[in-house]
Amino acid sequence: MVDTQIAESVNIMTNIFDMHPWYMLGLVVLGFIGGTISGFIGSGGAFLMTPGMMNLGVPGVIAVSSNIAHKFGKAMMGSKKHSEMGNVDKKLGFFLLITAAIGISLAVFVNKYFYDKLGKDGSDLYVSLFFVIVLSIIGSFMLKDALRSKREPGSGPSDKLLKISRKFQLKPIIHFKTAKVDISLAALLVVGLATGYMAGTIGVGGFIGVPAMIYLFGVPTAIAAGTELFLAVFTGGWGTFNYALHGYVDLRVVLLLYVGSLPGIYLGAVGTKVVKELYIRMVTAVLILLCVVSRLFAIPVNCKNLNLVDMSKDTIAIFEMGSKIFLFGSGLVATFLILYWTFRAKAREKRPVEVSYSGSVE
Amino acid sequence: MKRIIVIDDQWDMDSPVLKYALKASKAADTEIIGILPVRGATQSTKLQRQLNAAGQKLASEGVSFSSYIVGTEREEFISRIKGLTPASLVLVGDTVFSGLLKGTITIETLKKEISCPVTTARALDSAPKKIGKGINLISFIAYAMGSIIIYGVFFPKIITLNAKLFMSMTVQGAIAVMAVVVVHAWVWGNTVHVLPKMFRLEK
């Protein structure tokens, strides 16, 4: 029984690569797009890479597990850098970790259940639905907040949620020195669980963890991003271990993603130094929402394959094409924009600039 | 906690004084006090917004920041700055003394009136700097060789090793997967981290 399962898992990617050798190049390109965006917006990239792999025919559970394994190594490199810059609150990271580990194990169990019971399409449908629901909420919230900052220059992230959460702070309250905040233990455990479950289900725990730290706990953005990366080392490691234990991590996929992702991360990170923060937030929000649209196109195809709806082959082809166009199109455009802004800003820095001063503040 | 007073008339994040202050505050637990000099009692909304935006950005970096708008009349200006001292350093924007404070206060006056070190961004720029790290050719070659081995020799063997070890659904298989990911991320990451330097995006 176990031998059959192992053979099945091993053959999934081998069959895909044998049938479509150029998909290997597709994974490299996908890694580069995800890496560049990840380096630029400071977290994630998985919101594009998980559905991207699924569009290339990789089953949802293998796409998620490969992404988590990829994130594990990437987070180790990134966390070291953030730690040197003083952006990591290790105490906060460890508290979140307590329940994040439970969240991941729970997510792995649920993902495995859908894959075993309903096969590739059932697993894909579950991952897609979860992706659409959660990321449409997060993407809309981020876009709304970025647009508010555009209308009111000088305003930072919204503090409405922070004010509400402070009203309901249950004891015990813990002080975090690096982040300079006081947080209820109960809130920490809930956020940790949600982060872990998200990370284990679609590989993008940072999209719950980072906004929660900023908007609910009032942690400074840079420390939230650094602490999330520190947390990702452990959640990524635990997720990788759990999925690998069920035979879902195919190292070929992970290594192909790395070919493009790590160069992308380094190039994207340069962009954060030269592009305005508001643009970074807007690019992130729009990109998340476009990925959601792409996944929405994929859902009817999964439903058809599970015999939940009836559709012609032409209609399925249109949905599949729409999903790919939205995902790869938005990813490619975002990557192009990031690289264009970065190189243009650097070229301008090299040009001599004439400084003039009027002497008036009006 | 150390204190740095930054006097500037631009207050955007590209302002050289702000960049220096931010760098210094990262090195030690430091609070930054921002001063926006304004002629007479007039308060420019645009500059105030820029000051607020800079404050938000610094707060997001975890830096403690407070700001004041101060008139450029000599007596008022000096007394407000004195009130904010002692400070480890007073950093002044390059165009402040030649613009808003022209004819009222010079850097020498300020130095004399307050007992703190006062300097400008231009002075810091002309100070001898450490030369940025270039590409370490030996370590680059070593990591590049490692990457060639991983992708040229190890990668084709994964298909066989998957059945025997990596996807064998055993604890040792899972640990082996984690070990490969860590080693590979380290080797490949150190190979390609020179890319921004190669493209001259970083010094």
Coordinates of C-alpha atoms in Angstrom, one line a residue:
Chain A
M1 CA 0.0 0.0 0.0
V2 CA 2.7 2.4 1.1
D3 CA 4.9 1.4 -1.9
T4 CA 2.0 2.1 -4.3
Q5 CA 1.5 5.6 -2.7
I6 CA 5.3 6.3 -3.0
A7 CA 5.3 5.2 -6.6
E8 CA 2.3 7.4 -7.3
S9 CA 3.8 10.5 -5.7
V10 CA 7.1 10.0 -7.4
N11 CA 5.5 9.5 -10.8
I12 CA 3.3 12.6 -10.7
M13 CA 6.1 15.1 -11.5
T14 CA 8.0 12.7 -13.7
N15 CA 4.9 12.2 -15.9
I16 CA 4.4 16.0 -16.1
F17 CA 8.0 16.7 -17.0
D18 CA 8.1 13.8 -19.6
M19 CA 5.0 15.1 -21.3
H20 CA 5.9 18.8 -21.1
P21 CA 9.7 19.3 -20.7
W22 CA 9.3 23.0 -21.2
Y23 CA 7.3 23.1 -17.9
M24 CA 10.7 22.9 -16.2
L25 CA 11.5 26.3 -17.8
G26 CA 8.1 27.4 -16.7
L27 CA 8.9 26.7 -13.1
V28 CA 12.2 28.7 -13.4
V29 CA 10.3 31.7 -14.9
L30 CA 7.6 31.3 -12.2
G31 CA 10.3 31.3 -9.5
F32 CA 11.9 34.4 -11.0
I33 CA 8.5 36.3 -11.1
G34 CA 7.7 35.1 -7.5
G35 CA 11.1 35.9 -6.2
T36 CA 11.2 39.4 -7.7
I37 CA 7.8 40.2 -6.3
S38 CA 8.7 38.7 -3.0
G39 CA 11.9 40.7 -2.7
F40 CA 10.1 43.8 -3.6
I41 CA 7.0 43.6 -1.4
G42 CA 9.0 42.0 1.5
S43 CA 6.9 38.9 1.9
G44 CA 4.9 36.3 0.0
G45 CA 5.4 35.5 -3.7
A46 CA 3.7 32.3 -2.9
F47 CA 0.3 33.8 -3.6
L48 CA 1.5 33.8 -7.2
M49 CA 3.7 30.7 -7.2
T50 CA 1.2 28.2 -5.7
P51 CA -1.5 28.9 -8.3
G52 CA 1.2 29.3 -11.0
M53 CA 2.4 25.7 -10.4
M54 CA -1.2 24.5 -10.4
N55 CA -1.7 26.2 -13.8
L56 CA 1.3 24.2 -15.0
G57 CA -0.5 21.0 -14.0
V58 CA 1.2 20.4 -10.5
P59 CA -1.5 19.0 -8.1
G60 CA -2.5 21.5 -5.4
V61 CA -1.0 19.5 -2.5
I62 CA 2.4 19.2 -4.2
A63 CA 2.3 22.9 -5.3
V64 CA 1.7 23.9 -1.7
S65 CA 4.3 21.5 -0.2
S66 CA 7.0 22.5 -2.8
N67 CA 6.2 26.2 -2.0
I68 CA 6.6 25.6 1.7
A69 CA 9.9 23.8 1.2
H70 CA 11.1 26.7 -1.0
K71 CA 10.0 29.2 1.6
F72 CA 11.9 27.4 4.3
G73 CA 15.3 27.9 2.6
K74 CA 14.4 31.4 1.5
A75 CA 13.3 32.5 4.9
M76 CA 16.6 31.2 6.4
M77 CA 18.6 33.5 4.2
G78 CA 16.2 36.5 4.6
S79 CA 15.8 36.1 8.4
K80 CA 19.6 36.2 8.8
K81 CA 19.8 39.5 7.0
H82 CA 16.8 41.0 8.9
S83 CA 18.3 39.9 12.2
E84 CA 21.5 41.7 11.4
M85 CA 19.5 44.8 10.8
G86 CA 17.7 44.6 14.2
N87 CA 14.3 43.9 12.6
V88 CA 13.5 40.7 14.4
D89 CA 11.5 40.4 17.7
K90 CA 12.5 36.8 18.5
K91 CA 10.3 36.7 21.6
L92 CA 7.2 37.7 19.5
G93 CA 8.3 35.1 16.9
F94 CA 8.4 32.3 19.5
F95 CA 5.0 33.2 21.0
L96 CA 3.4 33.1 17.6
L97 CA 5.2 29.8 16.8
I98 CA 3.5 28.0 19.7
T99 CA 0.2 27.7 17.8
A100 CA 1.5 28.2 14.3
A101 CA 3.0 24.7 14.5
I102 CA -0.5 23.3 15.4
G103 CA -2.1 25.3 12.6
I104 CA 0.4 23.8 10.1
S105 CA -0.2 20.2 11.2
L106 CA -4.0 20.8 11.0
A107 CA -3.6 22.3 7.5
V108 CA -1.5 19.3 6.3
F109 CA -4.1 16.9 7.7
V110 CA -7.0 18.7 5.9
N111 CA -5.0 19.0 2.6
K112 CA -4.1 15.3 2.7
Y113 CA -7.7 14.4 3.5
F114 CA -9.0 16.2 0.4
Y115 CA -6.2 14.8 -1.8
D116 CA -6.8 11.2 -0.6
K117 CA -10.6 11.4 -0.8
L118 CA -11.2 13.6 -3.9
G119 CA -7.9 13.3 -5.8
K120 CA -6.0 16.1 -7.6
D121 CA -9.1 18.0 -8.6
G122 CA -10.6 17.9 -5.1
S123 CA -7.3 19.1 -3.6
D124 CA -7.1 21.9 -6.2
L125 CA -10.7 23.0 -5.6
Y126 CA -10.1 23.2 -1.8
V127 CA -6.8 25.1 -2.2
S128 CA -8.4 27.4 -4.8
L129 CA -11.5 28.2 -2.7
F130 CA -9.4 28.9 0.4
F131 CA -7.1 31.1 -1.7
V132 CA -10.0 33.1 -3.2
I133 CA -11.8 33.7 0.0
V134 CA -8.9 34.6 2.2
L135 CA -6.8 36.6 -0.3
S136 CA -9.8 38.6 -1.7
I137 CA -10.4 39.9 1.8
I138 CA -6.7 40.7 2.5
G139 CA -6.2 42.1 -1.0
S140 CA -9.2 44.4 -0.8
F141 CA -8.2 45.6 2.7
M142 CA -4.7 46.4 1.5
L143 CA -5.9 48.2 -1.6
K144 CA -8.4 50.3 0.4
D145 CA -5.6 51.2 2.9
A146 CA -3.1 52.1 0.1
L147 CA -5.7 54.3 -1.6
R148 CA -6.4 56.0 1.7
S149 CA -2.7 56.7 2.1
K150 CA -2.7 58.1 -1.5
R151 CA -5.6 60.5 -0.7
E152 CA -4.1 61.5 2.7
P153 CA -0.3 61.8 2.2
G154 CA 1.6 61.2 5.4
S155 CA -0.9 58.8 6.9
G156 CA 0.4 55.4 7.7
P157 CA -1.4 52.1 8.1
S158 CA -4.9 52.3 9.5
D159 CA -5.1 52.1 13.3
K160 CA -8.8 51.3 13.5
L161 CA -8.3 47.6 14.2
L162 CA -5.5 48.4 16.6
K163 CA -7.9 50.6 18.7
I164 CA -10.6 47.9 18.7
S165 CA -8.1 45.1 19.6
R166 CA -6.8 47.2 22.5
K167 CA -10.3 47.5 24.0
F168 CA -10.6 43.7 24.2
Q169 CA -7.1 42.8 25.6
L170 CA -7.4 39.7 27.7
K171 CA -4.9 39.0 30.4
P172 CA -2.1 38.0 30.6
I173 CA -0.5 40.8 28.6
I174 CA 3.1 40.3 27.4
H175 CA 5.6 43.1 26.6
F176 CA 7.8 42.9 23.6
K177 CA 10.9 45.0 23.9
T178 CA 12.1 45.1 20.2
A179 CA 8.7 45.8 18.8
K180 CA 7.8 48.1 21.7
V181 CA 4.3 46.7 22.1
D182 CA 2.1 45.0 24.7
I183 CA 0.0 42.1 23.4
S184 CA -2.6 39.8 24.9
L185 CA -1.4 36.1 25.0
A186 CA -4.8 35.0 23.7
A187 CA -4.6 37.3 20.7
L188 CA -1.0 36.0 20.0
L189 CA -2.2 32.4 20.1
V190 CA -5.1 33.0 17.7
V191 CA -2.9 34.9 15.2
G192 CA -0.3 32.2 15.4
L193 CA -2.9 29.5 14.7
A194 CA -4.3 31.4 11.7
T195 CA -0.8 32.1 10.3
G196 CA 0.2 28.5 10.6
Y197 CA -3.1 27.3 9.0
M198 CA -2.7 29.7 6.1
A199 CA 1.0 28.8 5.6
G200 CA 0.1 25.1 5.7
T201 CA -2.9 25.5 3.3
I202 CA -1.7 27.8 0.6
G203 CA 1.9 28.6 1.6
V204 CA 1.3 32.3 2.3
G205 CA 1.2 32.6 6.1
G206 CA 2.8 36.0 5.9
F207 CA -0.3 37.5 4.5
I208 CA -2.1 36.9 7.8
G209 CA 0.9 37.3 10.1
V210 CA 2.3 40.6 8.8
P211 CA -1.0 42.5 8.6
A212 CA -2.1 41.1 12.0
M213 CA 1.2 42.3 13.6
I214 CA 0.8 45.8 12.0
Y215 CA -2.9 46.4 12.2
L216 CA -3.9 44.4 15.4
F217 CA -0.7 44.7 17.5
G218 CA 0.8 48.0 16.3
V219 CA 4.2 46.4 15.5
P220 CA 6.3 48.7 13.2
T221 CA 6.2 47.4 9.6
A222 CA 9.9 46.6 9.3
I223 CA 9.9 44.6 12.5
A224 CA 6.7 42.8 11.5
A225 CA 8.3 41.7 8.2
G226 CA 11.5 40.6 9.9
T227 CA 9.7 38.7 12.6
E228 CA 7.4 37.0 10.1
L229 CA 10.5 35.9 8.2
F230 CA 12.0 34.5 11.4
L231 CA 8.7 32.7 12.1
A232 CA 8.7 31.4 8.5
V233 CA 12.0 29.6 9.2
F234 CA 10.2 27.4 11.8
T235 CA 6.8 27.2 10.1
G236 CA 8.5 26.5 6.8
G237 CA 10.7 23.8 8.4
W238 CA 7.8 22.2 10.2
G239 CA 5.6 22.4 7.1
T240 CA 8.3 20.9 4.9
F241 CA 8.9 18.1 7.4
N242 CA 5.1 17.2 7.7
Y243 CA 4.5 17.3 3.9
A244 CA 7.8 15.4 3.2
L245 CA 6.6 12.8 5.7
H246 CA 3.6 12.2 3.5
G247 CA 5.8 12.0 0.4
Y248 CA 4.5 15.3 -1.2
V249 CA 7.8 17.3 -1.6
D250 CA 9.4 16.7 -5.0
L251 CA 12.8 18.3 -4.7
R252 CA 13.0 18.8 -8.5
V253 CA 10.2 21.3 -8.3
V254 CA 11.8 23.1 -5.3
L255 CA 15.2 23.3 -7.0
L256 CA 13.8 24.6 -10.3
L257 CA 11.9 27.3 -8.4
Y258 CA 15.1 28.3 -6.6
V259 CA 16.9 28.8 -10.0
G260 CA 14.8 31.9 -10.7
S261 CA 13.5 32.9 -7.2
L262 CA 16.8 33.8 -5.4
P263 CA 18.2 36.0 -8.2
G264 CA 14.7 37.6 -8.3
I265 CA 14.7 38.2 -4.5
Y266 CA 18.0 40.0 -4.6
L267 CA 17.0 42.2 -7.6
G268 CA 13.5 42.9 -6.1
A269 CA 15.0 43.9 -2.8
V270 CA 17.1 46.7 -4.5
G271 CA 13.7 48.1 -5.7
T272 CA 12.5 48.6 -2.2
K273 CA 15.2 51.2 -1.6
V274 CA 14.3 53.3 -4.7
V275 CA 10.6 53.0 -5.1
K276 CA 8.0 54.8 -2.9
E277 CA 6.4 52.6 -0.1
L278 CA 2.9 53.6 -1.4
Y279 CA 3.7 52.1 -4.8
I280 CA 4.9 48.9 -3.2
R281 CA 1.7 48.6 -1.2
M282 CA -0.5 49.3 -4.2
V283 CA 1.4 46.8 -6.4
T284 CA 1.0 44.1 -3.7
A285 CA -2.7 44.7 -3.3
V286 CA -3.5 44.8 -7.1
L287 CA -1.4 41.7 -7.7
I288 CA -3.1 39.7 -5.0
L289 CA -6.5 40.6 -6.4
L290 CA -5.4 39.6 -9.9
C291 CA -4.2 36.3 -8.6
V292 CA -7.6 35.8 -7.0
V293 CA -9.3 36.5 -10.3
S294 CA -7.0 33.9 -11.9
R295 CA -8.0 31.3 -9.3
L296 CA -11.7 32.2 -9.8
F297 CA -11.2 31.1 -13.5
A298 CA -9.7 27.8 -12.4
I299 CA -12.6 26.8 -10.0
P300 CA -15.2 25.9 -12.7
V301 CA -12.6 23.6 -14.3
N302 CA -12.1 21.8 -11.0
C303 CA -15.8 21.6 -10.5
K304 CA -16.2 20.1 -14.0
N305 CA -13.5 17.5 -13.3
L306 CA -15.3 16.5 -10.1
N307 CA -18.6 16.2 -12.1
L308 CA -20.2 19.0 -10.1
V309 CA -21.1 21.0 -13.2
D310 CA -21.4 20.3 -16.9
M311 CA -19.4 22.2 -19.4
S312 CA -18.2 21.9 -23.0
K313 CA -14.5 21.4 -23.8
D314 CA -14.3 24.8 -25.4
T315 CA -15.7 26.5 -22.3
I316 CA -13.1 24.7 -20.1
A317 CA -10.3 25.7 -22.5
I318 CA -11.5 29.4 -22.2
F319 CA -11.5 29.2 -18.4
E320 CA -8.1 27.6 -18.3
M321 CA -6.7 30.1 -20.7
G322 CA -8.2 33.0 -18.7
S323 CA -6.7 31.7 -15.5
K324 CA -3.2 31.4 -17.1
I325 CA -3.4 34.9 -18.7
F326 CA -4.4 36.6 -15.5
L327 CA -1.8 34.9 -13.4
F328 CA 1.2 35.0 -15.7
G329 CA 0.2 38.3 -17.3
S330 CA -0.1 40.1 -14.0
G331 CA 3.1 38.5 -12.6
L332 CA 5.1 39.3 -15.7
V333 CA 3.8 42.9 -15.8
A334 CA 4.6 43.4 -12.1
T335 CA 8.1 41.9 -12.5
F336 CA 8.7 44.1 -15.5
L337 CA 7.5 47.3 -13.7
I338 CA 9.7 46.5 -10.6
L339 CA 12.8 45.9 -12.7
Y340 CA 12.1 49.0 -14.8
W341 CA 11.6 51.3 -11.8
T342 CA 14.7 49.9 -10.2
F343 CA 17.0 50.2 -13.1
R344 CA 15.5 53.7 -14.0
A345 CA 16.0 55.0 -10.5
K346 CA 19.6 53.7 -10.4
A347 CA 20.3 55.3 -13.8
R348 CA 19.0 58.6 -12.5
E349 CA 21.1 58.3 -9.3
K350 CA 24.2 58.1 -11.5
R351 CA 23.3 61.3 -13.5
P352 CA 24.6 64.6 -12.0
V353 CA 21.6 66.5 -10.5
E354 CA 21.3 70.3 -10.4
V355 CA 19.9 71.5 -7.0
S356 CA 18.0 74.7 -6.9
Y357 CA 16.4 76.3 -3.9
S358 CA 13.7 79.0 -3.8
G359 CA 14.1 80.0 -0.2
S360 CA 10.3 79.9 0.4
V361 CA 8.3 77.3 2.1
E362 CA 5.0 78.4 0.6
Chain B
M1 CA 18.7 56.3 24.7
K2 CA 20.6 58.6 22.3
R3 CA 19.0 61.6 20.6
I4 CA 19.6 63.1 17.2
I5 CA 18.1 66.4 16.2
V6 CA 17.5 66.7 12.5
I7 CA 16.9 70.2 11.0
D8 CA 15.8 70.1 7.4
D9 CA 13.6 72.0 5.0
Q10 CA 12.8 69.1 2.6
W11 CA 11.7 66.2 4.7
D12 CA 11.4 63.5 2.1
M13 CA 12.9 60.1 2.7
D14 CA 15.6 60.8 0.1
S15 CA 16.9 63.7 2.1
P16 CA 20.6 62.9 2.9
V17 CA 20.4 64.1 6.6
L18 CA 17.4 61.8 7.2
K19 CA 19.3 58.8 5.6
Y20 CA 22.3 59.5 7.9
A21 CA 20.0 59.8 11.0
L22 CA 18.2 56.6 10.1
K23 CA 21.5 54.8 9.7
A24 CA 22.7 56.1 13.1
S25 CA 19.5 55.2 14.8
K26 CA 19.7 51.6 13.6
A27 CA 23.2 51.2 15.0
A28 CA 22.1 52.3 18.5
D29 CA 18.9 52.8 20.4
T30 CA 18.2 56.4 19.3
E31 CA 15.3 58.8 19.0
I32 CA 15.1 61.3 16.2
I33 CA 13.7 64.8 16.7
G34 CA 12.7 66.4 13.5
I35 CA 12.7 70.2 13.1
L36 CA 11.1 72.0 10.2
P37 CA 12.1 75.7 10.1
V38 CA 9.3 77.9 8.8
R39 CA 9.6 81.6 8.1
G40 CA 7.4 83.7 10.4
A41 CA 4.3 82.0 11.7
T42 CA 3.4 80.6 8.3
Q43 CA 3.1 76.8 8.3
S44 CA 3.4 75.1 5.0
T45 CA 0.8 72.3 4.7
K46 CA 2.9 70.5 2.0
L47 CA 6.0 70.5 4.1
Q48 CA 4.1 69.5 7.2
R49 CA 2.7 66.5 5.2
Q50 CA 6.2 65.5 4.1
L51 CA 7.3 65.8 7.7
N52 CA 4.4 63.5 8.8
A53 CA 5.2 61.1 6.0
A54 CA 8.8 60.9 7.1
G55 CA 7.6 60.3 10.7
Q56 CA 5.4 57.5 9.6
K57 CA 8.2 55.9 7.6
L58 CA 10.6 56.2 10.5
A59 CA 8.0 54.7 12.9
S60 CA 7.5 51.8 10.5
E61 CA 11.3 51.2 10.8
G62 CA 10.9 51.0 14.5
V63 CA 12.5 54.4 15.2
S64 CA 11.2 56.7 17.8
F65 CA 10.4 60.0 16.2
S66 CA 8.8 63.4 17.2
S67 CA 8.7 66.6 15.2
Y68 CA 8.4 70.3 15.7
I69 CA 7.8 73.3 13.4
V70 CA 10.0 76.2 14.5
G71 CA 10.0 79.8 13.3
T72 CA 13.3 81.1 11.8
E73 CA 13.7 84.2 14.0
R74 CA 17.1 83.9 15.6
E75 CA 16.0 84.0 19.3
E76 CA 13.0 81.7 18.9
F77 CA 15.0 79.2 16.8
I78 CA 17.9 79.0 19.2
S79 CA 15.8 78.7 22.3
R80 CA 13.6 75.9 20.8
I81 CA 16.7 73.9 19.8
K82 CA 18.3 74.5 23.2
G83 CA 15.1 73.2 24.8
L84 CA 15.5 70.0 23.0
T85 CA 19.1 69.4 24.0
P86 CA 21.2 67.6 25.2
A87 CA 21.5 65.6 22.0
S88 CA 24.3 63.3 20.7
L89 CA 24.2 65.1 17.3
V90 CA 22.5 67.9 15.5
L91 CA 22.3 67.2 11.7
V92 CA 21.4 70.1 9.4
G93 CA 20.2 69.8 5.8
D94 CA 22.5 71.3 3.2
T95 CA 20.2 74.0 2.0
V96 CA 18.9 75.2 5.5
F97 CA 21.7 77.7 6.3
S98 CA 21.8 79.0 2.7
G99 CA 18.1 79.2 2.5
L100 CA 15.6 79.6 5.3
L101 CA 18.2 80.6 8.0
K102 CA 20.2 82.8 5.7
G103 CA 21.1 86.1 7.3
T104 CA 19.8 85.0 10.7
I105 CA 21.7 81.9 11.9
T106 CA 24.9 80.3 10.7
I107 CA 26.3 76.9 11.6
E108 CA 29.0 78.6 13.7
T109 CA 26.3 80.5 15.7
L110 CA 24.4 77.3 16.3
K111 CA 27.5 75.4 17.4
K112 CA 28.3 78.3 19.8
E113 CA 24.8 78.5 21.3
I114 CA 24.2 74.8 21.9
S115 CA 26.7 72.5 23.5
C116 CA 26.2 69.6 21.1
P117 CA 28.1 68.6 17.9
V118 CA 26.5 70.2 14.9
T119 CA 27.2 69.0 11.3
T120 CA 25.7 69.0 7.8
A121 CA 25.0 66.2 5.3
R122 CA 27.6 67.7 3.0
A123 CA 30.3 67.6 5.7
L124 CA 29.4 64.0 6.4
D125 CA 29.6 63.2 2.7
S126 CA 33.1 64.6 2.4
A127 CA 34.3 62.6 5.4
P128 CA 36.4 59.6 4.4
K129 CA 34.2 56.6 3.8
K130 CA 34.7 52.9 4.0
I131 CA 35.0 51.4 0.6
G132 CA 32.0 49.1 -0.1
K133 CA 32.6 45.4 -0.3
G134 CA 33.2 44.3 -3.8
I135 CA 32.6 40.8 -5.2
N136 CA 34.7 38.3 -3.4
L137 CA 35.9 36.3 -6.4
I138 CA 37.2 33.3 -4.5
S139 CA 34.0 32.7 -2.5
F140 CA 31.9 33.4 -5.6
I141 CA 33.8 30.7 -7.5
A142 CA 33.5 28.3 -4.6
Y143 CA 29.7 28.8 -4.4
A144 CA 29.3 28.7 -8.2
M145 CA 31.1 25.4 -8.3
G146 CA 28.8 24.1 -5.6
S147 CA 25.8 25.2 -7.6
I148 CA 27.1 23.5 -10.7
I149 CA 27.5 20.3 -8.8
I150 CA 24.0 20.6 -7.3
Y151 CA 22.3 21.3 -10.7
G152 CA 24.6 19.2 -12.9
V153 CA 25.2 16.1 -10.8
F154 CA 22.7 16.0 -8.0
F155 CA 19.6 17.2 -9.8
P156 CA 19.4 14.4 -12.4
K157 CA 19.8 11.8 -9.6
I158 CA 16.8 13.2 -7.7
I159 CA 14.4 11.0 -9.7
T160 CA 16.1 7.8 -8.4
L161 CA 16.6 9.2 -4.9
N162 CA 12.9 10.3 -4.6
A163 CA 11.8 6.7 -4.5
K164 CA 14.6 5.5 -2.3
L165 CA 14.8 8.4 0.2
F166 CA 13.2 11.8 -0.3
M167 CA 9.6 10.6 -1.0
S168 CA 9.8 7.4 1.0
M169 CA 7.4 8.7 3.6
T170 CA 9.9 8.1 6.4
V171 CA 11.4 10.4 9.0
Q172 CA 14.9 10.1 7.5
G173 CA 13.4 11.0 4.1
A174 CA 11.8 14.1 5.5
I175 CA 14.9 15.2 7.3
A176 CA 17.0 14.6 4.1
V177 CA 14.5 16.8 2.2
M178 CA 15.0 19.6 4.7
A179 CA 18.8 19.2 4.7
V180 CA 18.9 19.4 0.9
V181 CA 16.7 22.6 0.9
V182 CA 18.9 24.3 3.5
V183 CA 22.2 23.4 1.8
H184 CA 20.9 24.4 -1.6
A185 CA 19.4 27.7 -0.5
W186 CA 22.7 28.5 1.2
V187 CA 24.9 27.6 -1.8
W188 CA 22.7 29.0 -4.6
G189 CA 21.8 32.1 -2.5
N190 CA 25.5 32.9 -2.0
T191 CA 26.2 32.3 -5.7
V192 CA 23.5 34.7 -7.0
H193 CA 23.7 37.4 -4.2
V194 CA 26.3 39.2 -6.3
L195 CA 23.8 39.9 -9.1
P196 CA 22.8 43.4 -7.9
K197 CA 26.6 44.3 -7.7
M198 CA 27.1 42.8 -11.2
F199 CA 24.3 44.9 -12.6
R200 CA 25.7 47.9 -10.7
L201 CA 22.6 48.3 -8.7
E202 CA 24.6 48.1 -5.5
K203 CA 28.1 49.2 -4.5

